Coordinates of C-alpha atoms and ligand atoms in Angstrom, one line a residue:
M1 CA 8.5 -24.8 -6.7
E2 CA 7.2 -25.6 -3.2
T3 CA 3.5 -24.9 -2.9
I4 CA 2.1 -23.4 0.2
Q5 CA -0.2 -25.3 2.4
K6 CA -3.6 -23.6 2.4
T7 CA -5.6 -24.4 5.6
A8 CA -7.9 -21.9 7.2
A9 CA -6.5 -22.7 10.7
A10 CA -2.8 -22.3 10.3
I11 CA -0.4 -21.6 7.6
D12 CA 3.0 -23.3 7.4
V13 CA 5.3 -20.3 8.2
D14 CA 8.4 -22.4 8.0
L15 CA 7.6 -23.4 4.4
I16 CA 6.8 -19.7 3.6
R17 CA 10.0 -18.5 5.2
K18 CA 12.0 -20.9 3.0
Q19 CA 10.8 -18.9 0.0
F20 CA 12.4 -15.7 1.2
P21 CA 16.1 -15.8 0.8
V22 CA 16.7 -12.4 2.4
L23 CA 15.3 -13.6 5.7
H24 CA 18.0 -16.2 6.2
Q25 CA 20.9 -14.0 7.2
Q26 CA 22.5 -12.6 10.3
I27 CA 22.5 -8.9 11.1
N28 CA 25.0 -7.7 13.7
G29 CA 25.7 -11.3 14.6
R30 CA 22.0 -12.3 15.1
D31 CA 19.3 -13.8 13.0
L32 CA 17.5 -11.1 11.1
V33 CA 14.0 -10.2 12.5
Y34 CA 12.4 -8.1 9.8
F35 CA 9.5 -6.0 11.2
D36 CA 9.6 -3.1 8.6
N37 CA 7.0 -4.7 6.4
A38 CA 4.7 -1.6 6.2
A39 CA 7.6 0.3 4.5
T40 CA 8.3 -2.6 2.1
N41 CA 8.0 -6.3 2.6
Q42 CA 10.5 -9.0 1.4
K43 CA 10.3 -10.9 -1.9
P44 CA 9.7 -14.6 -2.4
Q45 CA 12.1 -16.5 -4.7
R46 CA 9.5 -16.8 -7.4
V47 CA 9.3 -13.0 -7.8
I48 CA 13.1 -12.7 -8.0
D49 CA 13.1 -15.6 -10.5
A50 CA 10.5 -13.8 -12.7
L51 CA 12.8 -10.7 -12.9
V52 CA 15.8 -12.8 -13.8
E53 CA 13.9 -14.9 -16.4
Y54 CA 12.6 -11.7 -18.1
Y55 CA 16.0 -10.1 -18.4
S56 CA 17.9 -13.3 -19.3
G57 CA 15.2 -14.9 -21.5
Y58 CA 12.9 -12.4 -23.2
N59 CA 13.8 -8.8 -22.5
A60 CA 12.0 -6.7 -25.2
N61 CA 9.8 -3.7 -25.4
I62 CA 6.1 -4.4 -25.3
H63 CA 3.0 -3.8 -27.5
R64 CA 4.6 -2.5 -30.6
G65 CA 7.0 -5.3 -31.5
I66 CA 6.0 -8.2 -33.7
H67 CA 9.0 -10.5 -33.0
T68 CA 8.8 -13.4 -30.7
L69 CA 10.5 -11.8 -27.7
A70 CA 8.3 -8.7 -27.9
E71 CA 5.2 -10.9 -28.1
K72 CA 6.3 -13.0 -25.1
A73 CA 7.0 -9.9 -23.0
T74 CA 3.7 -8.3 -24.0
R75 CA 1.8 -11.5 -23.1
A76 CA 3.5 -11.7 -19.7
Y77 CA 2.9 -8.0 -19.0
E78 CA -0.8 -8.3 -19.9
Q79 CA -1.1 -11.5 -17.9
T80 CA -0.3 -9.4 -14.8
R81 CA -3.2 -7.1 -15.7
E82 CA -5.5 -10.1 -15.8
T83 CA -4.2 -11.3 -12.4
A84 CA -4.6 -7.8 -11.0
K85 CA -8.2 -7.6 -12.3
A86 CA -9.0 -10.8 -10.5
F87 CA -7.0 -9.7 -7.3
I88 CA -9.2 -6.6 -6.8
N89 CA -12.3 -8.0 -8.7
A90 CA -12.3 -5.2 -11.2
A91 CA -15.0 -5.4 -13.9
S92 CA -12.5 -5.3 -16.7
T93 CA -8.8 -5.0 -17.5
E94 CA -9.4 -1.6 -19.0
E95 CA -9.8 -0.4 -15.4
V96 CA -6.4 -1.5 -14.3
I97 CA -3.6 0.9 -15.0
F98 CA 0.0 0.3 -14.1
T99 CA 1.8 3.1 -12.3
R100 CA 4.9 3.4 -10.2
G101 CA 2.9 2.7 -7.1
V102 CA 0.4 4.4 -4.8
T103 CA 2.1 7.8 -4.8
E104 CA 1.9 8.0 -8.6
S105 CA -1.6 6.6 -8.7
I106 CA -2.8 9.3 -6.4
N107 CA -0.9 12.0 -8.2
L108 CA -2.4 10.8 -11.5
V109 CA -6.0 11.1 -10.2
A110 CA -5.3 14.5 -8.6
A111 CA -3.6 15.9 -11.7
T112 CA -6.3 14.6 -14.1
Y113 CA -9.7 14.1 -12.4
G114 CA -8.9 16.7 -9.7
K115 CA -7.6 19.5 -11.9
A116 CA -10.3 18.9 -14.5
F117 CA -13.4 18.5 -12.3
V118 CA -12.8 20.3 -9.0
E119 CA -14.0 23.9 -9.2
E120 CA -13.5 27.0 -7.2
G121 CA -15.1 26.6 -3.7
D122 CA -15.4 22.9 -4.1
E123 CA -14.2 20.6 -1.3
I124 CA -11.9 17.7 -1.0
I125 CA -12.0 15.5 2.1
I126 CA -9.0 13.6 3.4
S127 CA -8.3 12.3 6.9
T128 CA -5.7 12.9 9.7
L129 CA -4.6 9.3 9.2
E130 CA -3.3 9.9 5.7
H131 CA 0.2 9.3 4.4
H132 CA 1.8 12.4 2.9
S133 CA 1.2 11.0 -0.6
N134 CA -2.6 11.2 0.1
I135 CA -2.3 14.8 1.4
V136 CA 0.1 16.8 -0.8
P137 CA -1.4 15.9 -4.3
W138 CA -4.8 17.2 -3.0
Q139 CA -3.1 20.3 -1.7
F140 CA -1.8 20.9 -5.2
V141 CA -5.4 20.6 -6.6
C142 CA -6.8 22.9 -4.0
E143 CA -4.1 25.5 -4.7
A144 CA -4.5 25.3 -8.4
N145 CA -8.3 25.3 -8.4
N146 CA -9.1 27.4 -5.4
A147 CA -10.8 24.5 -3.6
V148 CA -10.9 23.7 0.1
L149 CA -9.3 20.8 1.9
K150 CA -11.2 19.3 4.8
V151 CA -9.8 16.8 7.2
I152 CA -11.6 14.0 9.1
P153 CA -10.1 14.0 12.7
V154 CA -9.1 10.8 14.5
T155 CA -10.1 9.7 18.0
R156 CA -7.4 9.0 20.7
E157 CA -7.5 5.3 19.7
G158 CA -6.7 6.2 16.1
E159 CA -10.2 5.7 14.5
L160 CA -11.8 8.1 12.1
D161 CA -14.5 10.3 13.5
I162 CA -17.3 9.4 11.1
G163 CA -19.6 11.9 12.8
V164 CA -17.4 14.8 11.8
F165 CA -17.0 13.2 8.3
K166 CA -20.8 13.3 7.9
Q167 CA -20.7 17.0 8.9
H168 CA -17.9 17.8 6.4
L169 CA -19.9 16.2 3.5
S170 CA -21.9 18.5 1.4
S171 CA -22.9 19.1 -2.2
R172 CA -19.6 20.9 -2.5
T173 CA -17.6 17.8 -1.8
K174 CA -16.1 16.5 -5.0
I175 CA -13.5 14.0 -3.8
V176 CA -13.0 11.9 -0.7
A177 CA -9.5 10.3 -0.4
V178 CA -8.8 8.0 2.6
N179 CA -6.7 5.0 3.2
H180 CA -8.0 1.5 3.6
A181 CA -5.5 0.9 6.5
S182 CA -3.2 3.3 8.2
N183 CA 0.6 2.7 7.8
S184 CA 1.3 4.5 11.1
L185 CA -1.3 3.0 13.4
G186 CA -2.6 0.0 11.5
T187 CA -6.3 1.2 11.8
I188 CA -8.5 -0.5 9.2
N189 CA -11.0 2.2 8.1
P190 CA -14.7 1.7 7.4
V191 CA -14.2 2.4 3.8
K192 CA -17.4 0.9 2.5
E193 CA -19.4 3.2 4.7
I194 CA -17.3 6.2 3.8
I195 CA -17.8 5.4 0.1
R196 CA -21.6 5.0 0.6
L197 CA -21.9 8.3 2.5
A198 CA -19.7 10.2 -0.1
H199 CA -21.7 8.8 -3.0
A200 CA -24.9 10.0 -1.5
K201 CA -23.5 13.5 -1.8
G202 CA -22.3 12.9 -5.4
A203 CA -18.5 12.8 -4.5
V204 CA -16.1 10.3 -5.9
V205 CA -13.9 8.3 -3.6
L206 CA -10.2 7.3 -3.9
I207 CA -9.0 4.6 -1.5
D208 CA -5.2 4.4 -0.8
G209 CA -4.7 0.6 -0.5
A210 CA -1.0 0.7 0.2
Q211 CA -1.4 -1.1 3.6
A212 CA -4.2 -3.3 2.5
G213 CA -2.8 -5.1 -0.5
A214 CA -0.9 -7.7 1.4
H215 CA -3.4 -8.1 4.3
I216 CA -7.0 -7.4 3.4
N217 CA -9.3 -8.9 0.8
I218 CA -10.0 -6.2 -1.8
D219 CA -13.2 -6.2 -3.9
V220 CA -13.5 -2.9 -5.7
Q221 CA -16.9 -3.7 -7.1
D222 CA -18.3 -4.6 -3.6
L223 CA -16.7 -1.5 -2.1
D224 CA -18.0 0.5 -5.1
C225 CA -14.9 2.8 -4.8
D226 CA -14.1 5.1 -7.8
F227 CA -10.4 4.7 -7.5
Y228 CA -8.2 2.2 -5.7
C229 CA -4.4 2.4 -5.4
L230 CA -1.8 -0.3 -4.7
S231 CA 2.0 -0.6 -4.5
S232 CA 3.6 -3.8 -5.6
H233 CA 6.5 -3.5 -3.2
K234 CA 4.2 -3.7 -0.2
M235 CA 2.7 -6.9 -1.6
Y236 CA 5.8 -9.1 -1.9
G237 CA 6.4 -7.7 -5.4
P238 CA 9.2 -5.5 -6.8
T239 CA 9.6 -1.8 -6.3
G240 CA 8.7 0.7 -9.0
T241 CA 5.2 -0.6 -10.0
G242 CA 1.7 -0.6 -8.7
I243 CA -1.9 -0.2 -9.7
L244 CA -4.4 2.5 -10.2
Y245 CA -7.9 1.0 -10.5
G246 CA -10.5 3.4 -11.8
K247 CA -14.1 3.0 -12.8
K248 CA -14.2 2.9 -16.6
E249 CA -16.7 5.7 -17.0
L250 CA -14.5 8.0 -14.9
L251 CA -11.2 7.0 -16.6
E252 CA -12.8 7.7 -20.0
K253 CA -13.8 11.2 -19.2
M254 CA -10.5 12.1 -17.5
P255 CA -7.8 13.9 -19.5
P256 CA -4.5 11.9 -19.9
Y257 CA -1.8 12.2 -17.3
Q258 CA 1.5 12.2 -19.3
G259 CA 2.0 12.6 -23.0
G260 CA 4.2 10.4 -25.1
G261 CA 4.3 7.0 -26.9
E262 CA 1.7 4.3 -26.2
M263 CA -0.9 6.7 -24.8
I264 CA -1.8 8.0 -28.3
K265 CA -4.0 6.8 -31.2
E266 CA -2.8 9.3 -33.8
V267 CA -0.4 12.3 -33.5
R268 CA -0.7 15.2 -35.9
F269 CA 0.8 18.7 -35.2
E270 CA -2.8 20.1 -35.3
K271 CA -4.3 17.5 -33.0
T272 CA -3.5 14.3 -31.2
T273 CA -6.1 11.6 -30.3
Y274 CA -5.6 9.3 -27.3
N275 CA -5.4 5.6 -27.0
D276 CA -8.1 3.4 -25.5
L277 CA -8.1 2.4 -21.8
P278 CA -5.9 1.5 -20.0
Y279 CA -3.1 2.6 -22.4
K280 CA -4.3 6.2 -22.4
F281 CA -2.7 6.4 -18.9
E282 CA 0.4 4.4 -19.6
A283 CA 2.7 6.8 -21.6
G284 CA 6.2 5.7 -22.5
T285 CA 7.9 2.4 -21.9
P286 CA 6.6 1.0 -18.7
N287 CA 8.4 -0.8 -15.9
I288 CA 8.0 -4.1 -17.9
A289 CA 10.1 -6.4 -15.7
D290 CA 8.6 -5.4 -12.4
V291 CA 5.1 -5.5 -13.7
I292 CA 5.7 -9.1 -15.0
A293 CA 7.1 -10.1 -11.6
Y294 CA 4.3 -8.4 -9.7
R295 CA 1.9 -11.2 -11.0
H296 CA 4.0 -13.7 -9.1
A297 CA 3.7 -11.7 -5.9
M298 CA -0.1 -11.5 -6.3
E299 CA -0.3 -15.2 -6.9
F300 CA 1.8 -15.8 -3.8
I301 CA -0.8 -13.9 -1.7
L302 CA -3.7 -15.7 -3.4
E303 CA -2.2 -19.1 -3.0
I304 CA -1.9 -18.7 0.8
G305 CA -5.3 -17.0 0.9
R306 CA -5.9 -13.5 2.3
E307 CA -8.1 -14.8 5.1
N308 CA -5.3 -17.1 6.2
I309 CA -2.8 -14.3 6.0
A310 CA -5.1 -12.0 8.0
A311 CA -5.7 -14.6 10.7
H312 CA -2.0 -15.3 11.1
E313 CA -1.1 -11.6 11.3
H314 CA -4.0 -10.9 13.6
A315 CA -2.7 -13.6 16.0
L316 CA 0.7 -11.9 15.9
L317 CA -0.9 -8.5 16.5
Q318 CA -2.8 -9.7 19.5
Y319 CA 0.2 -11.5 21.0
G320 CA 2.5 -8.5 20.4
T321 CA -0.1 -6.1 21.9
R322 CA -0.3 -8.2 25.0
Q323 CA 3.4 -8.5 25.4
L324 CA 4.0 -4.8 24.8
A325 CA 1.5 -3.9 27.5
E326 CA 3.7 -5.6 30.0
L327 CA 6.4 -3.1 29.5
K328 CA 5.8 -0.2 31.8
S329 CA 7.8 2.4 29.9
V330 CA 6.1 1.7 26.6
T331 CA 3.1 3.6 25.4
P332 CA 1.2 2.2 22.4
V333 CA 0.1 4.6 19.7
G334 CA -3.0 3.5 17.8
T335 CA -5.3 1.1 19.6
A336 CA -8.2 0.9 17.2
A337 CA -10.5 -2.1 17.5
N338 CA -9.8 -3.1 13.9
K339 CA -6.2 -3.2 12.8
V340 CA -3.7 -4.7 10.4
G341 CA -0.5 -6.0 12.0
V342 CA 1.1 -2.7 13.1
L343 CA 2.5 -2.1 16.6
A344 CA 3.5 1.5 17.1
F345 CA 4.8 2.9 20.3
T346 CA 6.9 5.3 22.2
V347 CA 9.4 4.5 25.0
K348 CA 9.5 6.8 27.9
G349 CA 12.7 8.8 28.1
I350 CA 14.3 7.2 25.0
H351 CA 14.1 8.8 21.5
H352 CA 12.6 6.5 18.9
F353 CA 15.7 6.7 16.7
D354 CA 17.8 5.4 19.6
V355 CA 15.4 2.6 20.2
G356 CA 15.5 1.7 16.5
Q357 CA 19.3 1.8 16.4
M358 CA 19.6 -0.4 19.5
L359 CA 17.1 -2.9 18.1
D360 CA 19.1 -3.0 14.9
A361 CA 22.2 -3.8 16.9
R362 CA 20.2 -6.9 18.0
G363 CA 19.3 -7.8 14.4
I364 CA 15.8 -6.4 14.6
A365 CA 14.6 -4.1 11.8
V366 CA 11.8 -1.7 12.8
R367 CA 10.9 1.7 11.5
T368 CA 11.2 4.9 13.5
G369 CA 10.1 8.5 12.8
H370 CA 6.9 10.1 11.6
H371 CA 6.2 7.4 8.9
C372 CA 5.3 10.2 6.4
T373 CA 2.3 11.1 8.6
Q374 CA 3.4 14.3 10.2
P375 CA -0.1 15.8 10.8
L376 CA -1.0 12.5 12.6
M377 CA 2.1 12.8 14.8
D378 CA 1.2 16.4 15.5
C379 CA -2.3 15.3 16.5
Y380 CA -0.7 12.9 19.2
G381 CA 1.8 15.6 20.2
I382 CA 4.8 13.4 19.3
E383 CA 7.6 13.6 16.8
G384 CA 7.5 10.0 15.9
T385 CA 7.1 6.4 17.0
V386 CA 8.8 3.0 16.8
R387 CA 6.8 0.8 14.5
A388 CA 6.9 -3.0 14.1
S389 CA 4.8 -4.1 11.2
F390 CA 4.1 -7.8 10.4
A391 CA 4.0 -9.9 7.3
V392 CA 3.0 -13.5 6.7
Y393 CA 6.5 -14.8 7.4
N394 CA 6.8 -13.3 10.9
T395 CA 6.5 -15.5 14.0
K396 CA 5.7 -15.2 17.7
K397 CA 9.3 -16.1 18.5
E398 CA 10.3 -12.9 16.6
I399 CA 7.9 -10.9 18.8
D400 CA 9.6 -12.4 21.9
L401 CA 12.9 -11.2 20.6
L402 CA 11.5 -7.7 20.0
I403 CA 10.1 -7.6 23.6
E404 CA 13.3 -9.0 25.1
G405 CA 15.3 -6.4 23.1
L406 CA 13.1 -3.6 24.4
E407 CA 13.4 -4.8 28.0
R408 CA 17.2 -4.8 27.6
I409 CA 17.2 -1.3 26.1
I410 CA 14.9 0.1 28.8
N411 CA 17.1 -1.4 31.6
F412 CA 20.3 -0.3 29.9
M413 CA 19.1 3.3 29.6
K414 CA 18.0 3.4 33.2
K415 CA 21.6 2.8 34.4
Ligands
LIG501 C1 -0.8 4.4 3.6 C2 0.3 4.7 2.5 N1 0.0 5.4 1.5 C3 0.9 5.7 0.5 C4 2.2 5.2 0.6 C5 3.1 5.5 -0.5 O1 3.4 4.3 -1.2 P1 4.6 4.3 -2.3 O2 5.8 4.9 -1.6 O3 4.7 2.8 -2.6 O4 4.1 5.1 -3.5 C6 2.6 4.4 1.7 C7 4.0 4.0 1.8 O5 4.4 3.8 2.9 C8 1.6 4.1 2.7 O6 1.9 3.4 3.7

């Protein structure tokens, strides 16, 4: 296995790219340029190998078996929990729950903590920047418990209006749920300040870290967040798994999410008692293979170093922002001062789907549409954008190809 050079100044992108088999192919006769990383990023060989090794070498159900394969699978599964604990700096592995990803993590908290502790007239605060998965579960809670949903607005640049957030906060606020970084605009939110302000009013805070996991250092103890959610597939890991971090004292008082095997201590028809943390929230056979492979994705990130990844992607963002500004027909959407590597824009006179399709014809994969943030698009008065989002394996040369493609498309459509 090649190891990745770790120097603060520059990472060896060629060496990194060699680890991603999917990148080395042609799409529509051209070298693939993959800029759809905010939707899901690509997987290094070590992650793919971990999946194959599990299925071909030690496939077994975990925790209950006493045979060799079951013990090996259990060890590997729990090793990911150890890595995840270190990755987010949780105080204990009891605070790390494996879920299907951010969507399930948020739904878990809404359906358990939300339904149990939010009362009639209480308030839940989210923001205009949220992905639908950090909106709809809270609407469920508000409908079920007669609570009120309040929304932090965004400025034209795409930054949260913290002044309005302060006005929204009151003793009725029970939950604040915001993302660490926006998938549509890239804005990095001041989550530490949000958490501090919310705690001062006695509210708990959930952070949607879907767009942070592969880009930003995460320290849940330093943030002092109550819940933090991650998706493996946005962190170079497999689909179908992710993490819910929760503070132990909160997880302990929350009712279970799903009932079934593993989450119980003793089952009697009269009464069932529940398992200890974290297993109380992991009912049924989990996604063993993908959890095992997830460790290798986190190790990949840690080996390169999150500061180095951030520096590389920031350089790409700055370069791309400057290049895009040269194109007269292009309007950027989301110009916050602090951003992860997301370039979103509209092109005058050309529908974003058409731009996306024409870029695909040139081998360039971008995302188009509302990016599961319809209220945010409404706020900008647009239906959607074209979004190029960067990962550690992207290069300035690829940005040049994007810009060249856009120039060609704009000129072609003028004719
Ligand atoms: C900010 C944000 N939150 C939540 C999600 C949902 O993540 P998942 O589909 O992995 O559950 C996404 C996915 O794009 C996202 O970008």
